[in-house]
Amino acid sequence: MPVSPMATLASQSDEPLTPAGRLFVRPEMNQVIHCAVGLKNPIDIDSVIAQVRSSVMLRHPRFCSLLVRDPDGREHWRRTHIDLDRHLVVLDSPVSATESDDESSVNEYLADLSTSSGLSEDKPLWEIHLLLAHKCVIFRLHHALGDGVSLMSMLLACCRREDDPDAVPKIGSVGNRRNGMAGKRRGWWEWVYYYWRVLWSFLEMAWFSLIFVVEFILRSLWVCDRKTVIAGGAGVELWPRKLATARFRLEDMKLVKKAVPNATINDVLFGVVSSGLSRYLDHRGPNVLQDGLRMTGVAMVNLREQPGLQDLSELMKDNSGSRWGNKFGMILLPIYYHKSGADPLQYLKTAKAMIDRKKQSLEAYFSYKIGYLIMTCLGSKVAGLLNYRIVCNTSFTISNVVGPQETIMIGDNPITYMRANSSSLPHALTMHMVSYAGRADMQILVAKEIIPDPDFLAKCFENALLEMKRAASITCKI
């Protein structure tokens, strides 16, 4: 006699949330990720529904589970059946009465979602919004389901390449660095120097790790950035939002990073943010701030063994080093205000030096482990409050997720852009960058009573990169 689906579900035991998942359902840290996907052609609702029904998403345990709480208040995942109609929001008319173009209208809609009441817990914690008038699909996913790497991997598993409709999009893997001494014949003095460098690197790592752990503790208690015109604080997460998009060419960022040896795209990104914020602060309050003023950002770092996006089958393996879920650490990255006229590439050099120092430490790893320890010993409430305090005492949030390099499709409809942002935080400024098909779009979400002109801020970032590009072009020719 066949077993009914309801009986199968009833026989499955609830699965407890991970410590990171429990953190993201706390009221003070409740986070929903919004991924906006622009399409080239008009949206065919029936095609989208068919794509979702046949997608791996509806077979993934996290997307088929309710968030429930036991009598002790501990959160669990409980498998349930999916009623797709409850997860689809279809809007036929333009979503904005004040904005005339698609980008501004979609950004206004996303800004309103960032301060909305969140996702209902009487269904699995995700929604898909179809903005038909703007040819845009918005995936609304609770952060407890997974981090940016997990959710981007899930999205790409539902897509196909435009140049090969049978192929799933792939992100190039990053190989492990080889030992610089491997396979080489060296004299004894060179081996002595090599092992001395290894020992010195270990001592540096231990020292910087200790410094950054202490800094995290102090930030969660009372140490805070000096107040500026971009600063937020407790309660700001409830303030109305505006959203703007800064657009960069990856070729420009790659050219800039060549101007500084061993620089990375992340180094360029933080250099652009540092330069752009300096430009913006000069505009808002010239001659007010002291040169060299520090502003601290909270940056998210992927802790999986394989950087970048992951193959979904690998993420689902219990013994995988990748693992599905929230596996990221938090680091505190300072940037510095400089008055107009500073060397554009100096922002990149300063950012690279700071990020290199962070790489020498285990700050991101320790932030993850300390959070796990606090959640285990003191509970999610204490961990949530400490994380909330860190955000209140810093100036901005920033993240960067690498997307596919080639154009991809949902069904037979090519994707024109991919952008992401999240629910509002006590920060008045949050920035999320996603790269796709040669471009990198950064969503700039602001508290509009504090930063009333995010479009101008976006232009400051774009101009900062172009100025760095001009300086890099001269440097590379020399």
CSV table of C-alpha atoms in Angstrom, one decimal:
chain,number,residue,atom,x,y,z
A,1,MET,CA,0.0,0.0,0.0
A,2,PRO,CA,1.6,3.4,-1.0
A,3,VAL,CA,2.5,5.8,1.7
A,4,SER,CA,0.8,9.2,1.4
A,5,PRO,CA,3.0,12.4,1.2
A,6,MET,CA,1.5,13.7,4.4
A,7,ALA,CA,2.5,10.5,6.2
A,8,THR,CA,6.0,10.8,4.8
A,9,LEU,CA,6.3,14.4,6.1
A,10,ALA,CA,4.9,13.4,9.5
A,11,SER,CA,7.6,10.7,9.8
A,12,GLN,CA,10.4,13.2,9.3
A,13,SER,CA,11.9,14.8,12.4
A,14,ASP,CA,12.4,18.5,12.7
A,15,GLU,CA,15.9,19.9,12.0
A,16,PRO,CA,17.2,22.6,14.3
A,17,LEU,CA,18.4,25.8,12.8
A,18,THR,CA,22.2,26.4,12.7
A,19,PRO,CA,23.5,29.1,15.1
A,20,ALA,CA,23.8,31.5,12.2
A,21,GLY,CA,20.3,30.7,11.1
A,22,ARG,CA,19.0,31.4,14.6
A,23,LEU,CA,20.8,34.7,14.6
A,24,PHE,CA,19.1,35.9,11.4
A,25,VAL,CA,15.6,35.2,12.8
A,26,ARG,CA,16.2,37.4,15.9
A,27,PRO,CA,14.1,40.6,15.8
A,28,GLU,CA,17.1,42.9,15.9
A,29,MET,CA,19.0,41.0,13.1
A,30,ASN,CA,16.0,39.7,11.0
A,31,GLN,CA,17.4,39.7,7.4
A,32,VAL,CA,15.7,39.1,4.1
A,33,ILE,CA,17.8,39.0,0.9
A,34,HIS,CA,16.4,40.5,-2.3
A,35,CYS,CA,17.8,39.4,-5.6
A,36,ALA,CA,16.5,41.4,-8.6
A,37,VAL,CA,16.9,39.8,-12.0
A,38,GLY,CA,16.2,41.8,-15.1
A,39,LEU,CA,14.9,40.0,-18.2
A,40,LYS,CA,15.4,40.9,-21.9
A,41,ASN,CA,11.9,39.9,-23.0
A,42,PRO,CA,8.4,40.2,-21.4
A,43,ILE,CA,7.7,37.8,-18.6
A,44,ASP,CA,5.6,34.7,-19.4
A,45,ILE,CA,3.9,33.9,-16.1
A,46,ASP,CA,3.1,30.3,-17.2
A,47,SER,CA,6.7,29.7,-18.2
A,48,VAL,CA,8.0,31.0,-14.9
A,49,ILE,CA,5.6,28.8,-12.9
A,50,ALA,CA,6.7,25.8,-14.9
A,51,GLN,CA,10.3,26.7,-14.4
A,52,VAL,CA,9.9,27.0,-10.6
A,53,ARG,CA,7.8,23.8,-10.3
A,54,SER,CA,10.6,21.8,-12.1
A,55,SER,CA,13.5,23.6,-10.4
A,56,VAL,CA,15.8,22.1,-7.8
A,57,MET,CA,14.7,24.8,-5.5
A,58,LEU,CA,11.4,23.1,-4.7
A,59,ARG,CA,13.3,19.9,-3.9
A,60,HIS,CA,15.7,21.6,-1.5
A,61,PRO,CA,14.9,20.9,2.2
A,62,ARG,CA,15.3,24.5,3.3
A,63,PHE,CA,12.8,25.8,0.7
A,64,CYS,CA,10.3,23.1,1.6
A,65,SER,CA,10.3,23.7,5.4
A,66,LEU,CA,8.4,25.9,7.8
A,67,LEU,CA,10.2,27.8,10.6
A,68,VAL,CA,8.7,26.5,13.9
A,69,ARG,CA,9.5,27.0,17.5
A,70,ASP,CA,9.4,24.3,20.2
A,71,PRO,CA,8.0,25.0,23.8
A,72,ASP,CA,11.4,26.2,24.8
A,73,GLY,CA,11.5,28.8,22.0
A,74,ARG,CA,14.2,27.0,20.0
A,75,GLU,CA,13.8,27.2,16.2
A,76,HIS,CA,13.5,24.2,13.9
A,77,TRP,CA,12.8,23.4,10.2
A,78,ARG,CA,9.7,21.3,9.6
A,79,ARG,CA,9.1,19.8,6.2
A,80,THR,CA,5.8,20.8,4.5
A,81,HIS,CA,4.1,20.8,1.1
A,82,ILE,CA,4.6,23.9,-1.1
A,83,ASP,CA,1.6,25.8,-2.3
A,84,LEU,CA,3.3,27.8,-5.1
A,85,ASP,CA,0.5,30.3,-5.4
A,86,ARG,CA,1.2,31.5,-1.9
A,87,HIS,CA,4.9,32.2,-2.9
A,88,LEU,CA,4.2,34.1,-6.1
A,89,VAL,CA,3.4,37.8,-6.2
A,90,VAL,CA,2.4,39.1,-9.6
A,91,LEU,CA,2.2,42.8,-10.3
A,92,ASP,CA,0.8,43.9,-13.8
A,93,SER,CA,1.0,47.6,-13.4
A,94,PRO,CA,4.1,49.8,-12.9
A,95,VAL,CA,5.1,49.7,-9.2
A,96,SER,CA,5.9,53.4,-8.9
A,97,ALA,CA,3.7,56.4,-9.6
A,98,THR,CA,6.7,58.9,-9.3
A,99,GLU,CA,9.5,57.2,-11.3
A,100,SER,CA,9.4,57.0,-15.1
A,101,ASP,CA,12.2,54.5,-15.9
A,102,ASP,CA,12.3,50.8,-15.0
A,103,GLU,CA,15.5,50.9,-12.9
A,104,SER,CA,14.3,53.7,-10.6
A,105,SER,CA,10.8,52.1,-10.2
A,106,VAL,CA,12.3,48.7,-9.3
A,107,ASN,CA,14.8,50.3,-6.9
A,108,GLU,CA,11.9,52.2,-5.2
A,109,TYR,CA,10.0,48.9,-4.8
A,110,LEU,CA,13.0,47.1,-3.3
A,111,ALA,CA,13.6,50.0,-0.9
A,112,ASP,CA,10.0,49.6,0.4
A,113,LEU,CA,10.5,45.9,0.7
A,114,SER,CA,13.7,46.5,2.8
A,115,THR,CA,11.6,48.0,5.6
A,116,SER,CA,8.5,45.8,5.2
A,117,SER,CA,7.2,43.4,7.9
A,118,GLY,CA,9.3,40.6,6.4
A,119,LEU,CA,8.2,37.1,5.4
A,120,SER,CA,5.3,35.3,6.9
A,121,GLU,CA,6.2,32.2,9.0
A,122,ASP,CA,3.1,30.3,8.1
A,123,LYS,CA,4.9,29.2,4.8
A,124,PRO,CA,8.5,28.5,3.8
A,125,LEU,CA,10.5,31.7,4.0
A,126,TRP,CA,10.8,32.8,0.4
A,127,GLU,CA,8.7,34.6,-2.3
A,128,ILE,CA,9.1,35.4,-6.0
A,129,HIS,CA,7.7,38.8,-7.1
A,130,LEU,CA,7.0,39.2,-10.9
A,131,LEU,CA,7.1,42.9,-11.9
A,132,LEU,CA,5.6,42.4,-15.4
A,133,ALA,CA,5.7,46.1,-16.4
A,134,HIS,CA,9.4,46.3,-15.7
A,135,LYS,CA,10.5,42.8,-16.9
A,136,CYS,CA,12.0,42.1,-13.5
A,137,VAL,CA,11.8,39.0,-11.2
A,138,ILE,CA,12.6,39.5,-7.5
A,139,PHE,CA,13.6,36.6,-5.4
A,140,ARG,CA,12.9,37.3,-1.8
A,141,LEU,CA,14.7,34.9,0.5
A,142,HIS,CA,15.2,34.8,4.2
A,143,HIS,CA,18.9,34.9,5.3
A,144,ALA,CA,18.2,31.9,7.6
A,145,LEU,CA,17.9,29.8,4.4
A,146,GLY,CA,21.5,30.5,3.5
A,147,ASP,CA,24.2,33.1,2.7
A,148,GLY,CA,24.9,34.8,-0.6
A,149,VAL,CA,27.1,32.0,-2.0
A,150,SER,CA,24.4,29.4,-1.2
A,151,LEU,CA,21.5,31.4,-2.6
A,152,MET,CA,23.4,32.5,-5.7
A,153,SER,CA,24.4,28.9,-6.4
A,154,MET,CA,20.7,27.9,-6.0
A,155,LEU,CA,19.6,30.6,-8.5
A,156,LEU,CA,22.2,29.6,-11.1
A,157,ALA,CA,21.2,25.9,-10.8
A,158,CYS,CA,17.8,27.1,-12.1
A,159,CYS,CA,19.4,28.9,-15.1
A,160,ARG,CA,21.1,28.0,-18.4
A,161,ARG,CA,23.8,29.6,-20.5
A,162,GLU,CA,22.5,31.7,-23.4
A,163,ASP,CA,25.3,30.3,-25.7
A,164,ASP,CA,24.6,26.7,-24.6
A,165,PRO,CA,21.0,26.2,-23.4
A,166,ASP,CA,21.8,22.7,-22.1
A,167,ALA,CA,24.7,23.9,-19.8
A,168,VAL,CA,24.3,25.1,-16.2
A,169,PRO,CA,26.3,28.3,-15.5
A,170,LYS,CA,29.6,27.8,-13.9
A,171,ILE,CA,32.0,29.9,-12.0
A,172,GLY,CA,35.7,29.2,-12.5
A,173,SER,CA,37.3,27.5,-9.5
A,174,VAL,CA,40.2,29.0,-7.6
A,175,GLY,CA,43.0,26.5,-7.2
A,176,ASN,CA,45.0,26.1,-4.1
A,177,ARG,CA,48.2,28.1,-4.0
A,178,ARG,CA,51.2,25.9,-4.4
A,179,ASN,CA,54.1,25.9,-2.0
A,180,GLY,CA,56.6,28.4,-3.4
A,181,MET,CA,59.4,25.9,-2.4
A,182,ALA,CA,57.8,22.8,-3.9
A,183,GLY,CA,59.7,21.1,-6.7
A,184,LYS,CA,62.7,23.4,-6.4
A,185,ARG,CA,66.2,22.7,-5.3
A,186,ARG,CA,67.4,25.2,-2.7
A,187,GLY,CA,70.5,25.7,-0.7
A,188,TRP,CA,70.4,25.2,3.1
A,189,TRP,CA,70.4,29.0,3.7
A,190,GLU,CA,67.3,29.4,1.5
A,191,TRP,CA,65.5,26.7,3.5
A,192,VAL,CA,66.4,28.5,6.7
A,193,TYR,CA,65.0,31.7,5.3
A,194,TYR,CA,61.9,29.9,4.1
A,195,TYR,CA,61.2,28.4,7.5
A,196,TRP,CA,61.9,31.7,9.2
A,197,ARG,CA,59.3,33.4,7.0
A,198,VAL,CA,56.8,30.6,7.9
A,199,LEU,CA,57.5,31.2,11.6
A,200,TRP,CA,57.2,34.9,11.2
A,201,SER,CA,54.0,34.7,9.3
A,202,PHE,CA,52.5,32.5,12.0
A,203,LEU,CA,53.5,35.0,14.7
A,204,GLU,CA,52.0,37.8,12.6
A,205,MET,CA,48.8,35.8,12.2
A,206,ALA,CA,48.6,35.2,15.9
A,207,TRP,CA,49.3,38.8,16.8
A,208,PHE,CA,46.8,40.4,14.3
A,209,SER,CA,44.2,37.8,15.2
A,210,LEU,CA,44.4,38.8,18.9
A,211,ILE,CA,44.2,42.5,18.0
A,212,PHE,CA,41.1,42.0,15.8
A,213,VAL,CA,39.3,39.8,18.4
A,214,VAL,CA,39.9,42.5,21.0
A,215,GLU,CA,38.6,45.1,18.5
A,216,PHE,CA,35.4,43.0,17.9
A,217,ILE,CA,34.8,42.8,21.6
A,218,LEU,CA,35.3,46.6,22.1
A,219,ARG,CA,33.1,47.4,19.1
A,220,SER,CA,30.3,45.3,20.6
A,221,LEU,CA,30.5,47.2,23.9
A,222,TRP,CA,31.2,50.9,23.5
A,223,VAL,CA,33.9,51.8,20.9
A,224,CYS,CA,32.2,53.5,17.9
A,225,ASP,CA,33.0,55.6,14.8
A,226,ARG,CA,32.9,59.3,15.0
A,227,LYS,CA,29.5,60.6,13.8
A,228,THR,CA,29.4,61.8,10.2
A,229,VAL,CA,26.6,62.7,7.7
A,230,ILE,CA,26.5,59.0,6.7
A,231,ALA,CA,26.3,57.5,10.2
A,232,GLY,CA,23.3,55.5,11.4
A,233,GLY,CA,22.6,54.0,14.9
A,234,ALA,CA,20.1,52.2,17.0
A,235,GLY,CA,16.6,52.4,15.5
A,236,VAL,CA,17.8,53.6,12.1
A,237,GLU,CA,16.8,50.1,10.6
A,238,LEU,CA,13.2,51.3,10.9
A,239,TRP,CA,13.7,54.5,8.9
A,240,PRO,CA,12.4,54.8,5.3
A,241,ARG,CA,14.9,53.8,2.6
A,242,LYS,CA,16.0,54.8,-0.8
A,243,LEU,CA,18.0,52.7,-3.2
A,244,ALA,CA,20.4,53.6,-6.1
A,245,THR,CA,22.6,51.5,-8.3
A,246,ALA,CA,26.3,52.2,-9.1
A,247,ARG,CA,27.5,50.5,-12.3
A,248,PHE,CA,31.1,49.4,-12.9
A,249,ARG,CA,32.8,47.7,-15.8
A,250,LEU,CA,34.9,44.7,-14.7
A,251,GLU,CA,37.5,45.5,-17.3
A,252,ASP,CA,38.0,48.9,-15.7
A,253,MET,CA,38.4,47.3,-12.2
A,254,LYS,CA,40.9,44.8,-13.7
A,255,LEU,CA,42.9,47.6,-15.3
A,256,VAL,CA,43.1,49.5,-12.0
A,257,LYS,CA,44.2,46.4,-10.0
A,258,LYS,CA,47.1,45.9,-12.4
A,259,ALA,CA,48.5,49.3,-11.3
A,260,VAL,CA,49.3,47.9,-7.8
A,261,PRO,CA,51.1,44.6,-7.6
A,262,ASN,CA,49.1,41.6,-6.3
A,263,ALA,CA,45.9,43.7,-5.9
A,264,THR,CA,42.5,42.1,-6.2
A,265,ILE,CA,39.0,43.2,-7.3
A,266,ASN,CA,38.1,43.4,-3.6
A,267,ASP,CA,41.0,45.8,-3.0
A,268,VAL,CA,39.8,47.9,-5.9
A,269,LEU,CA,36.2,47.8,-4.5
A,270,PHE,CA,37.3,49.1,-1.1
A,271,GLY,CA,39.5,51.7,-2.8
A,272,VAL,CA,36.5,52.9,-4.8
A,273,VAL,CA,34.3,53.0,-1.7
A,274,SER,CA,37.0,55.0,0.2
A,275,SER,CA,37.5,57.5,-2.6
A,276,GLY,CA,33.8,57.8,-3.4
A,277,LEU,CA,32.8,58.4,0.3
A,278,SER,CA,35.5,61.1,0.5
A,279,ARG,CA,34.0,62.8,-2.5
A,280,TYR,CA,30.5,62.5,-1.0
A,281,LEU,CA,31.6,63.9,2.4
A,282,ASP,CA,33.3,66.8,0.7
A,283,HIS,CA,30.0,67.6,-1.1
A,284,ARG,CA,27.9,67.4,2.1
A,285,GLY,CA,30.2,69.2,4.4
A,286,PRO,CA,33.4,70.7,2.9
A,287,ASN,CA,36.2,71.7,5.3
A,288,VAL,CA,34.3,70.1,8.2
A,289,LEU,CA,36.1,66.7,8.7
A,290,GLN,CA,39.7,66.1,9.6
A,291,ASP,CA,41.8,64.5,6.9
A,292,GLY,CA,42.4,60.9,7.7
A,293,LEU,CA,39.1,60.4,9.6
A,294,ARG,CA,38.4,56.6,10.0
A,295,MET,CA,35.1,55.1,9.0
A,296,THR,CA,34.7,51.4,9.7
A,297,GLY,CA,32.8,49.0,7.5
A,298,VAL,CA,31.4,45.6,8.3
A,299,ALA,CA,32.4,43.2,5.5
A,300,MET,CA,31.2,39.6,5.0
A,301,VAL,CA,33.8,36.9,4.1
A,302,ASN,CA,33.0,33.5,2.6
A,303,LEU,CA,34.7,30.8,4.8
A,304,ARG,CA,34.2,27.8,2.6
A,305,GLU,CA,37.3,26.0,1.4
A,306,GLN,CA,36.4,26.8,-2.2
A,307,PRO,CA,36.0,30.6,-2.7
A,308,GLY,CA,33.3,31.9,-5.0
A,309,LEU,CA,30.1,30.1,-6.1
A,310,GLN,CA,29.7,26.5,-5.5
A,311,ASP,CA,28.2,23.5,-7.4
A,312,LEU,CA,24.9,22.8,-5.7
A,313,SER,CA,25.5,19.1,-5.5
A,314,GLU,CA,28.7,19.8,-3.5
A,315,LEU,CA,26.8,22.2,-1.2
A,316,MET,CA,24.3,19.5,-0.3
A,317,LYS,CA,26.8,16.9,0.8
A,318,ASP,CA,27.0,16.5,4.6
A,319,ASN,CA,30.8,15.9,4.5
A,320,SER,CA,31.5,18.6,2.0
A,321,GLY,CA,33.9,21.4,3.0
A,322,SER,CA,31.5,23.8,1.2
A,323,ARG,CA,28.2,23.0,2.9
A,324,TRP,CA,24.8,24.7,2.4
A,325,GLY,CA,23.8,27.5,4.7
A,326,ASN,CA,25.4,30.5,6.3
A,327,LYS,CA,29.1,29.9,6.4
A,328,PHE,CA,30.7,33.3,6.5
A,329,GLY,CA,32.7,35.5,8.9
A,330,MET,CA,32.6,39.2,9.6
A,331,ILE,CA,35.6,41.5,9.4
A,332,LEU,CA,35.9,45.2,10.3
A,333,LEU,CA,37.5,47.1,7.5
A,334,PRO,CA,38.4,50.8,8.0
A,335,ILE,CA,38.5,53.3,5.2
A,336,TYR,CA,39.8,56.8,5.6
A,337,TYR,CA,38.5,60.2,4.5
A,338,HIS,CA,40.9,62.4,2.4
A,339,LYS,CA,40.2,65.8,1.0
A,340,SER,CA,40.0,66.4,-2.7
A,341,GLY,CA,43.2,66.2,-4.6
A,342,ALA,CA,44.5,63.0,-3.1
A,343,ASP,CA,46.3,60.5,-5.4
A,344,PRO,CA,43.5,58.2,-6.7
A,345,LEU,CA,45.6,55.1,-6.5
A,346,GLN,CA,46.6,55.8,-2.9
A,347,TYR,CA,43.1,54.8,-1.9
A,348,LEU,CA,43.7,51.4,-3.6
A,349,LYS,CA,47.2,51.0,-2.0
A,350,THR,CA,45.7,51.8,1.5
A,351,ALA,CA,42.8,49.4,1.0
A,352,LYS,CA,45.2,46.6,-0.2
A,353,ALA,CA,47.5,47.1,2.8
A,354,MET,CA,44.6,46.8,5.2
A,355,ILE,CA,43.0,43.8,3.5
A,356,ASP,CA,46.4,42.1,3.3
A,357,ARG,CA,46.8,42.6,7.1
A,358,LYS,CA,43.3,41.1,7.6
A,359,LYS,CA,44.3,38.1,5.4
A,360,GLN,CA,47.3,37.5,7.7
A,361,SER,CA,44.9,37.2,10.6
A,362,LEU,CA,42.0,34.7,11.2
A,363,GLU,CA,39.6,37.5,12.0
A,364,ALA,CA,36.8,36.2,9.8
A,365,TYR,CA,37.3,32.6,11.1
A,366,PHE,CA,37.3,33.8,14.7
A,367,SER,CA,34.2,36.0,14.3
A,368,TYR,CA,32.4,32.9,13.0
A,369,LYS,CA,33.7,30.6,15.8
A,370,ILE,CA,33.1,33.3,18.5
A,371,GLY,CA,29.6,33.8,17.3
A,372,TYR,CA,29.0,30.0,17.4
A,373,LEU,CA,30.4,29.9,20.9
A,374,ILE,CA,28.2,32.7,22.1
A,375,MET,CA,25.1,31.2,20.5
A,376,THR,CA,25.9,27.8,22.2
A,377,CYS,CA,26.7,29.2,25.7
A,378,LEU,CA,24.7,32.4,26.0
A,379,GLY,CA,21.9,31.9,23.4
A,380,SER,CA,20.7,33.7,20.3
A,381,LYS,CA,19.4,36.7,22.2
A,382,VAL,CA,22.8,37.7,23.5
A,383,ALA,CA,24.5,36.9,20.1
A,384,GLY,CA,21.9,39.0,18.4
A,385,LEU,CA,22.4,42.0,20.7
A,386,LEU,CA,26.2,41.8,20.3
A,387,ASN,CA,26.0,41.8,16.5
A,388,TYR,CA,23.4,44.6,16.6
A,389,ARG,CA,25.8,46.7,18.8
A,390,ILE,CA,28.7,46.1,16.3
A,391,VAL,CA,26.5,47.3,13.5
A,392,CYS,CA,25.4,50.3,15.5
A,393,ASN,CA,29.0,51.3,16.3
A,394,THR,CA,30.3,51.1,12.7
A,395,SER,CA,29.4,53.2,9.6
A,396,PHE,CA,28.4,50.8,6.8
A,397,THR,CA,27.9,47.3,5.5
A,398,ILE,CA,29.4,45.9,2.3
A,399,SER,CA,29.4,42.6,0.5
A,400,ASN,CA,30.6,41.3,-2.9
A,401,VAL,CA,29.3,38.1,-4.6
A,402,VAL,CA,30.8,36.9,-7.9
A,403,GLY,CA,28.3,36.0,-10.6
A,404,PRO,CA,28.6,34.3,-13.9
A,405,GLN,CA,30.9,35.8,-16.6
A,406,GLU,CA,28.6,34.8,-19.5
A,407,THR,CA,25.0,35.8,-20.2
A,408,ILE,CA,22.5,33.3,-18.8
A,409,MET,CA,18.8,32.7,-19.2
A,410,ILE,CA,15.8,31.8,-17.0
A,411,GLY,CA,13.8,29.5,-19.3
A,412,ASP,CA,14.4,31.0,-22.8
A,413,ASN,CA,14.5,34.6,-21.5
A,414,PRO,CA,18.1,36.1,-21.3
A,415,ILE,CA,19.0,37.9,-18.0
A,416,THR,CA,20.1,41.5,-18.5
A,417,TYR,CA,21.2,42.2,-14.9
A,418,MET,CA,21.5,40.7,-11.5
A,419,ARG,CA,21.4,42.8,-8.3
A,420,ALA,CA,21.1,42.2,-4.6
A,421,ASN,CA,20.3,44.0,-1.4
A,422,SER,CA,18.9,43.0,2.0
A,423,SER,CA,16.6,44.3,4.7
A,424,SER,CA,17.6,47.5,6.4
A,425,LEU,CA,20.1,47.5,9.3
A,426,PRO,CA,21.0,50.2,11.9
A,427,HIS,CA,23.5,51.4,9.3
A,428,ALA,CA,22.3,54.3,7.2
A,429,LEU,CA,24.4,52.9,4.3
A,430,THR,CA,24.6,49.3,3.0
A,431,MET,CA,26.3,48.3,-0.2
A,432,HIS,CA,26.0,44.9,-2.0
A,433,MET,CA,27.8,44.3,-5.2
A,434,VAL,CA,27.1,41.4,-7.7
A,435,SER,CA,29.1,40.9,-10.9
A,436,TYR,CA,27.5,39.5,-14.0
A,437,ALA,CA,28.5,39.3,-17.7
A,438,GLY,CA,31.3,41.8,-17.6
A,439,ARG,CA,29.6,44.3,-15.3
A,440,ALA,CA,29.4,44.8,-11.6
A,441,ASP,CA,26.3,46.5,-10.1
A,442,MET,CA,26.4,47.8,-6.6
A,443,GLN,CA,23.1,48.4,-4.8
A,444,ILE,CA,23.3,51.3,-2.4
A,445,LEU,CA,20.6,51.2,0.2
A,446,VAL,CA,20.4,54.3,2.5
A,447,ALA,CA,18.2,55.8,5.2
A,448,LYS,CA,16.8,58.7,3.1
A,449,GLU,CA,16.5,61.1,6.1
A,450,ILE,CA,20.3,60.7,6.6
A,451,ILE,CA,21.5,60.3,3.0
A,452,PRO,CA,18.9,61.9,0.8
A,453,ASP,CA,20.8,61.7,-2.5
A,454,PRO,CA,21.9,58.1,-3.0
A,455,ASP,CA,22.0,58.6,-6.8
A,456,PHE,CA,24.7,61.3,-6.3
A,457,LEU,CA,26.6,58.9,-4.0
A,458,ALA,CA,26.4,56.2,-6.7
A,459,LYS,CA,27.9,58.7,-9.2
A,460,CYS,CA,30.7,59.5,-6.7
A,461,PHE,CA,31.6,55.8,-6.7
A,462,GLU,CA,31.5,55.6,-10.5
A,463,ASN,CA,33.6,58.7,-10.9
A,464,ALA,CA,36.1,57.4,-8.3
A,465,LEU,CA,36.7,54.2,-10.4
A,466,LEU,CA,37.1,56.2,-13.6
A,467,GLU,CA,39.6,58.5,-12.0
A,468,MET,CA,41.5,55.5,-10.7
A,469,LYS,CA,41.4,54.0,-14.3
A,470,ARG,CA,42.9,57.2,-15.7
A,471,ALA,CA,45.7,57.1,-13.1
A,472,ALA,CA,46.3,53.4,-13.7
A,473,SER,CA,46.5,53.9,-17.5
A,474,ILE,CA,49.3,56.3,-17.0
A,475,THR,CA,51.1,54.1,-14.4
A,476,CYS,CA,50.8,51.0,-16.6
A,477,LYS,CA,52.3,52.9,-19.6
A,478,ILE,CA,55.2,54.1,-17.5
